[in-house]
Amino acid sequence: MAIWNLGSINADMVYTMSHLPVAGETLAANGLDQFLGGKGANMSVAAARAGSVVHHIGAIGPEGDWAVERLMEYGVDTRHIATLDLPTGHAIIAVDQAGENQIILFPGANRSIPADQVGQALSMAHAGDIVVLQNETNMQVETAKMAQALGLKVAYAAAPFEAEAVRLILPYLDLLFLNEVEAKQLQQATGKSADALGVADVIVTLGAKGARHYTSTSDEASEVAALPVTPIDTTGAGDTFTGYVLSGLDRGLPMPQAMGLAARAAALMVTRHGTADVIPDLKEVQNAHF
Ligand code: RIB
């Protein structure tokens, strides 16, 4: 099977800071590194490194070839990435000493992915493949609708969170990823808790407390524990978790095992500085000692 990811591609400018700047503050960074990023690209790399066939559907600007080359190098199929006459997306990321971040996003080409490109890509998918989307691109609902009609499984990571974006895509979802704050925000917006959204599988990530899985086939939620690590940089850890869960399911693992592997991958990821370029591969995840 395969994973089709309609996802963002960003240049991540990661600034190492003594603390996260507050409103009106001017603060010098202690360091700057550039990584391949974007929630979409991070998930594609995670799922590919976990062993899946991953097709990325997205867009870059004329100066974004380096990002496509890196995705290819990391094992992602890049044939469905368009080059548009718009700047490649980028993110300004501040990371503090506790590994927490603050992100300013410039969407650029990520919000102008051509509709026919998505159609062409999905015409090559097979029933049972997984389509994953996040909230950093255009074409989310159209893609989910098309994917559902083709018999694909539709997964959505509700980040960056917008209640209205989730509400619109909800009817087409088989699997929804939320963090704890997003789950609360969604409950405020819809009046429904995570287990009552009408989505077959909902995963709520709980940071250092692990993750919880609600499924329509059981009244009992199941949980996976987080692993004890000292965080260096939490950026991209959620994307790594999502990519690993999807890859596990794509490769036929039951949900608890897919989530267990994903928790290990995310734990390893928070001990690393950077985004897509430093996502661990399956061997590293399996061999890691916590
Ligand atoms: O989740 C982390 C990602 O969010 C970064 O890679 C950044 O590009 C933004 O999309």
Short mmCIF file of C-alpha atoms and ligand atoms in Angstrom, two decimals:
data_model
loop_
_atom_site.label_atom_id
_atom_site.label_comp_id
_atom_site.label_asym_id
_atom_site.label_seq_id
_atom_site.Cartn_x
_atom_site.Cartn_y
_atom_site.Cartn_z
CA MET A 1 0.00 0.00 0.00
CA ALA A 2 1.06 3.63 -0.11
CA ILE A 3 0.63 6.99 1.61
CA TRP A 4 -0.39 10.08 -0.37
CA ASN A 5 0.40 13.29 1.47
CA LEU A 6 -1.11 16.63 0.40
CA GLY A 7 1.35 18.61 2.47
CA SER A 8 3.32 21.77 3.01
CA ILE A 9 6.99 22.14 2.16
CA ASN A 10 8.89 24.85 4.06
CA ALA A 11 12.37 26.17 4.58
CA ASP A 12 12.65 26.16 8.38
CA MET A 13 14.86 28.93 9.78
CA VAL A 14 15.47 27.69 13.30
CA TYR A 15 16.77 30.24 15.82
CA THR A 16 18.16 29.00 19.12
CA MET A 17 17.05 31.44 21.83
CA SER A 18 17.65 31.91 25.57
CA HIS A 19 13.85 32.26 25.86
CA LEU A 20 10.91 32.79 23.51
CA PRO A 21 10.50 36.51 22.73
CA VAL A 22 7.46 38.29 24.18
CA ALA A 23 5.47 41.09 22.51
CA GLY A 24 7.62 44.16 21.94
CA GLU A 25 10.87 42.41 22.89
CA THR A 26 14.01 42.49 20.71
CA LEU A 27 16.11 39.42 21.40
CA ALA A 28 19.32 38.19 19.78
CA ALA A 29 19.45 34.50 18.83
CA ASN A 30 22.34 32.29 19.92
CA GLY A 31 22.32 30.34 16.65
CA LEU A 32 20.59 29.83 13.30
CA ASP A 33 20.19 26.62 11.29
CA GLN A 34 18.16 25.91 8.17
CA PHE A 35 16.23 22.66 7.74
CA LEU A 36 13.69 21.15 5.40
CA GLY A 37 10.34 21.44 7.15
CA GLY A 38 6.62 22.02 6.87
CA LYS A 39 4.22 19.73 8.70
CA GLY A 40 3.58 17.97 5.40
CA ALA A 41 7.21 17.40 4.44
CA ASN A 42 8.01 16.27 8.00
CA MET A 43 5.22 13.65 7.86
CA SER A 44 6.32 12.44 4.43
CA VAL A 45 9.90 12.00 5.59
CA ALA A 46 8.79 10.29 8.82
CA ALA A 47 6.55 7.81 6.99
CA ALA A 48 9.22 7.12 4.34
CA ARG A 49 11.90 6.60 7.02
CA ALA A 50 9.49 4.27 8.81
CA GLY A 51 9.40 2.11 5.68
CA SER A 52 6.38 3.22 3.63
CA VAL A 53 6.02 4.22 0.02
CA VAL A 54 5.16 7.93 0.26
CA HIS A 55 3.95 10.20 -2.53
CA HIS A 56 4.09 13.89 -1.63
CA ILE A 57 1.60 16.23 -3.32
CA GLY A 58 2.58 19.88 -2.90
CA ALA A 59 4.13 22.99 -4.35
CA ILE A 60 7.34 25.00 -4.16
CA GLY A 61 8.55 28.23 -5.73
CA PRO A 62 11.28 28.59 -8.39
CA GLU A 63 13.98 28.70 -5.67
CA GLY A 64 12.70 25.55 -3.91
CA ASP A 65 14.46 22.79 -5.89
CA TRP A 66 16.70 22.05 -2.91
CA ALA A 67 13.62 20.98 -0.90
CA VAL A 68 12.49 18.54 -3.60
CA GLU A 69 16.01 17.14 -3.87
CA ARG A 70 16.08 16.53 -0.12
CA LEU A 71 12.68 14.83 -0.13
CA MET A 72 13.92 12.56 -2.93
CA GLU A 73 17.10 11.84 -1.03
CA TYR A 74 14.97 10.86 1.99
CA GLY A 75 12.98 8.37 -0.11
CA VAL A 76 9.81 10.36 -0.88
CA ASP A 77 8.22 10.31 -4.36
CA THR A 78 8.28 13.95 -5.52
CA ARG A 79 6.63 13.61 -8.95
CA HIS A 80 3.49 15.38 -7.73
CA ILE A 81 5.22 18.52 -6.46
CA ALA A 82 4.55 21.54 -8.70
CA THR A 83 6.89 24.49 -9.18
CA LEU A 84 4.82 27.68 -9.09
CA ASP A 85 5.61 31.31 -9.66
CA LEU A 86 5.30 32.01 -5.93
CA PRO A 87 7.84 31.86 -3.11
CA THR A 88 8.43 28.52 -1.40
CA GLY A 89 6.83 28.44 2.06
CA HIS A 90 9.03 29.16 5.03
CA ALA A 91 8.86 29.12 8.81
CA ILE A 92 10.69 31.27 11.34
CA ILE A 93 11.09 29.04 14.37
CA ALA A 94 12.37 30.15 17.77
CA VAL A 95 13.45 27.33 20.10
CA ASP A 96 14.16 27.98 23.76
CA GLN A 97 16.40 26.13 26.21
CA ALA A 98 13.58 23.79 27.26
CA GLY A 99 13.02 22.77 23.62
CA GLU A 100 9.72 24.68 23.32
CA ASN A 101 9.06 26.61 20.14
CA GLN A 102 7.21 29.50 18.60
CA ILE A 103 6.56 29.40 14.84
CA ILE A 104 5.78 32.13 12.30
CA LEU A 105 4.55 30.60 9.06
CA PHE A 106 4.72 32.08 5.59
CA PRO A 107 2.60 29.71 3.43
CA GLY A 108 3.77 30.87 -0.04
CA ALA A 109 3.25 28.16 -2.70
CA ASN A 110 1.73 25.74 -0.13
CA ARG A 111 -1.64 27.50 -0.38
CA SER A 112 -1.77 27.44 -4.22
CA ILE A 113 -1.46 23.74 -5.06
CA PRO A 114 -3.28 23.27 -8.41
CA ALA A 115 -6.48 21.18 -8.26
CA ASP A 116 -5.59 19.17 -11.38
CA GLN A 117 -2.31 18.15 -9.81
CA VAL A 118 -4.13 16.59 -6.85
CA GLY A 119 -6.56 14.84 -9.23
CA GLN A 120 -3.72 13.46 -11.34
CA ALA A 121 -1.87 12.19 -8.29
CA LEU A 122 -4.89 10.50 -6.71
CA SER A 123 -5.84 8.85 -10.01
CA MET A 124 -2.72 6.72 -9.44
CA ALA A 125 -3.73 5.69 -5.90
CA HIS A 126 -5.33 2.35 -5.01
CA ALA A 127 -8.28 1.60 -2.74
CA GLY A 128 -6.94 1.07 0.78
CA ASP A 129 -4.06 3.54 0.36
CA ILE A 130 -3.91 6.33 2.94
CA VAL A 131 -4.29 10.03 2.17
CA VAL A 132 -3.02 12.44 4.82
CA LEU A 133 -3.64 16.16 5.05
CA GLN A 134 -2.77 18.97 7.46
CA ASN A 135 -3.94 22.58 7.70
CA GLU A 136 -1.03 24.23 5.85
CA THR A 137 -2.25 23.79 2.26
CA ASN A 138 -5.23 24.64 0.07
CA MET A 139 -7.37 21.82 -1.44
CA GLN A 140 -7.95 20.05 1.90
CA VAL A 141 -11.68 19.33 1.67
CA GLU A 142 -11.64 18.68 -2.10
CA THR A 143 -8.81 16.18 -1.66
CA ALA A 144 -10.50 14.43 1.26
CA LYS A 145 -13.74 14.17 -0.71
CA MET A 146 -11.97 12.79 -3.78
CA ALA A 147 -9.98 10.33 -1.66
CA GLN A 148 -13.09 9.05 0.12
CA ALA A 149 -14.85 8.53 -3.24
CA LEU A 150 -11.84 6.51 -4.44
CA GLY A 151 -11.96 4.24 -1.39
CA LEU A 152 -8.82 5.61 0.23
CA LYS A 153 -8.46 6.06 4.01
CA VAL A 154 -8.42 9.73 4.93
CA ALA A 155 -6.26 10.97 7.81
CA TYR A 156 -6.06 14.58 9.00
CA ALA A 157 -3.68 16.26 11.40
CA ALA A 158 -5.51 19.34 12.67
CA ALA A 159 -2.46 21.60 12.78
CA PRO A 160 -2.12 24.53 12.73
CA PHE A 161 -5.49 24.31 14.46
CA GLU A 162 -8.57 26.04 13.07
CA ALA A 163 -11.90 24.71 14.32
CA GLU A 164 -13.64 25.68 11.08
CA ALA A 165 -11.11 23.77 8.93
CA VAL A 166 -11.69 20.64 11.04
CA ARG A 167 -15.47 21.06 10.93
CA LEU A 168 -15.43 21.19 7.13
CA ILE A 169 -13.26 18.13 6.64
CA LEU A 170 -14.75 16.00 9.46
CA PRO A 171 -17.34 14.12 7.32
CA TYR A 172 -14.60 12.65 5.13
CA LEU A 173 -12.21 11.45 7.84
CA ASP A 174 -11.28 7.94 8.95
CA LEU A 175 -8.53 9.08 11.28
CA LEU A 176 -8.02 12.41 13.08
CA PHE A 177 -4.93 13.56 14.97
CA LEU A 178 -5.33 16.29 17.61
CA ASN A 179 -3.23 17.44 20.51
CA GLU A 180 -4.78 17.95 23.94
CA VAL A 181 -5.33 21.71 23.48
CA GLU A 182 -6.81 21.21 20.00
CA ALA A 183 -9.17 18.53 21.32
CA LYS A 184 -10.46 21.01 23.92
CA GLN A 185 -10.77 23.80 21.33
CA LEU A 186 -12.66 21.47 19.00
CA GLN A 187 -14.99 20.44 21.81
CA GLN A 188 -15.71 24.13 22.51
CA ALA A 189 -16.43 24.75 18.82
CA THR A 190 -18.53 21.63 18.11
CA GLY A 191 -19.86 20.70 21.53
CA LYS A 192 -18.49 17.18 20.94
CA SER A 193 -15.69 15.37 22.70
CA ALA A 194 -13.00 13.56 20.69
CA ASP A 195 -14.81 10.20 20.98
CA ALA A 196 -18.11 11.65 19.74
CA LEU A 197 -16.97 13.31 16.52
CA GLY A 198 -18.17 10.49 14.28
CA VAL A 199 -14.61 9.70 13.10
CA ALA A 200 -13.69 6.01 13.30
CA ASP A 201 -10.30 6.62 14.92
CA VAL A 202 -9.17 9.71 16.82
CA ILE A 203 -5.72 10.05 18.34
CA VAL A 204 -5.13 12.76 20.92
CA THR A 205 -1.47 13.39 21.66
CA LEU A 206 -0.74 14.36 25.26
CA GLY A 207 2.89 15.56 25.07
CA ALA A 208 4.96 14.14 27.90
CA LYS A 209 1.94 12.02 28.95
CA GLY A 210 1.84 10.03 25.69
CA ALA A 211 -1.18 9.64 23.42
CA ARG A 212 -4.77 8.35 23.63
CA HIS A 213 -6.69 6.45 20.95
CA TYR A 214 -10.48 6.55 20.65
CA THR A 215 -12.01 4.05 18.26
CA SER A 216 -15.59 3.50 17.13
CA THR A 217 -15.15 -0.25 17.71
CA SER A 218 -14.70 0.10 21.48
CA ASP A 219 -16.06 2.20 24.34
CA GLU A 220 -12.66 2.13 26.02
CA ALA A 221 -9.91 4.53 24.95
CA SER A 222 -6.42 3.04 24.90
CA GLU A 223 -3.23 4.87 25.77
CA VAL A 224 0.41 4.71 24.86
CA ALA A 225 2.95 6.18 27.29
CA ALA A 226 5.56 8.74 26.28
CA LEU A 227 9.20 7.79 26.81
CA PRO A 228 11.34 9.64 29.33
CA VAL A 229 13.69 12.00 27.45
CA THR A 230 15.21 15.42 28.01
CA PRO A 231 13.91 17.64 25.21
CA ILE A 232 16.33 19.62 23.06
CA ASP A 233 13.82 20.72 20.42
CA THR A 234 10.17 19.63 20.26
CA THR A 235 9.64 21.01 16.72
CA GLY A 236 8.42 18.31 14.34
CA ALA A 237 7.92 15.69 17.05
CA GLY A 238 4.14 15.65 16.48
CA ASP A 239 4.67 15.33 12.72
CA THR A 240 7.08 12.46 13.31
CA PHE A 241 4.50 10.74 15.52
CA THR A 242 1.80 11.13 12.85
CA GLY A 243 4.06 9.90 10.03
CA TYR A 244 5.08 6.84 12.07
CA VAL A 245 1.48 5.98 13.04
CA LEU A 246 0.38 6.19 9.40
CA SER A 247 3.31 4.13 8.21
CA GLY A 248 2.61 1.49 10.84
CA LEU A 249 -1.03 1.24 9.73
CA ASP A 250 0.03 1.26 6.07
CA ARG A 251 2.38 -1.64 6.78
CA GLY A 252 -0.42 -3.59 8.51
CA LEU A 253 0.44 -3.05 12.17
CA PRO A 254 -2.44 -2.93 14.67
CA MET A 255 -3.02 0.57 16.09
CA PRO A 256 -1.40 -0.04 19.53
CA GLN A 257 1.82 -1.20 17.87
CA ALA A 258 1.81 1.64 15.34
CA MET A 259 1.34 4.13 18.19
CA GLY A 260 4.04 2.47 20.31
CA LEU A 261 6.56 2.79 17.49
CA ALA A 262 5.45 6.37 16.84
CA ALA A 263 5.92 7.27 20.51
CA ARG A 264 9.52 5.98 20.34
CA ALA A 265 10.17 7.92 17.11
CA ALA A 266 8.75 11.13 18.61
CA ALA A 267 10.78 10.67 21.80
CA LEU A 268 13.97 10.31 19.78
CA MET A 269 13.01 13.32 17.66
CA VAL A 270 12.71 15.68 20.65
CA THR A 271 16.33 14.90 21.55
CA ARG A 272 17.43 16.28 18.15
CA HIS A 273 17.70 19.85 16.93
CA GLY A 274 15.90 20.42 13.62
CA THR A 275 13.01 19.15 11.55
CA ALA A 276 12.66 16.83 8.51
CA ASP A 277 16.41 16.31 8.04
CA VAL A 278 16.84 14.77 11.49
CA ILE A 279 13.77 12.50 11.70
CA PRO A 280 14.96 9.06 12.85
CA ASP A 281 14.63 5.98 10.64
CA LEU A 282 12.99 2.72 11.68
CA LYS A 283 16.27 1.06 12.67
CA GLU A 284 17.23 3.95 14.95
CA VAL A 285 13.75 3.91 16.48
CA GLN A 286 13.84 0.16 17.10
CA ASN A 287 17.36 0.24 18.54
CA ALA A 288 16.92 3.32 20.74
CA HIS A 289 17.32 2.87 24.52
CA PHE A 290 15.24 5.14 26.71
O1 RIB B 1 5.44 21.07 13.02
C1 RIB B 1 6.64 21.71 12.72
C2 RIB B 1 6.56 22.41 11.40
O2 RIB B 1 5.61 23.45 11.47
C3 RIB B 1 7.83 23.07 10.95
O3 RIB B 1 8.62 22.23 10.18
C4 RIB B 1 7.35 24.33 10.24
O4 RIB B 1 7.73 24.41 8.91
C5 RIB B 1 5.84 24.36 10.43
O5 RIB B 1 5.16 23.89 9.32
#
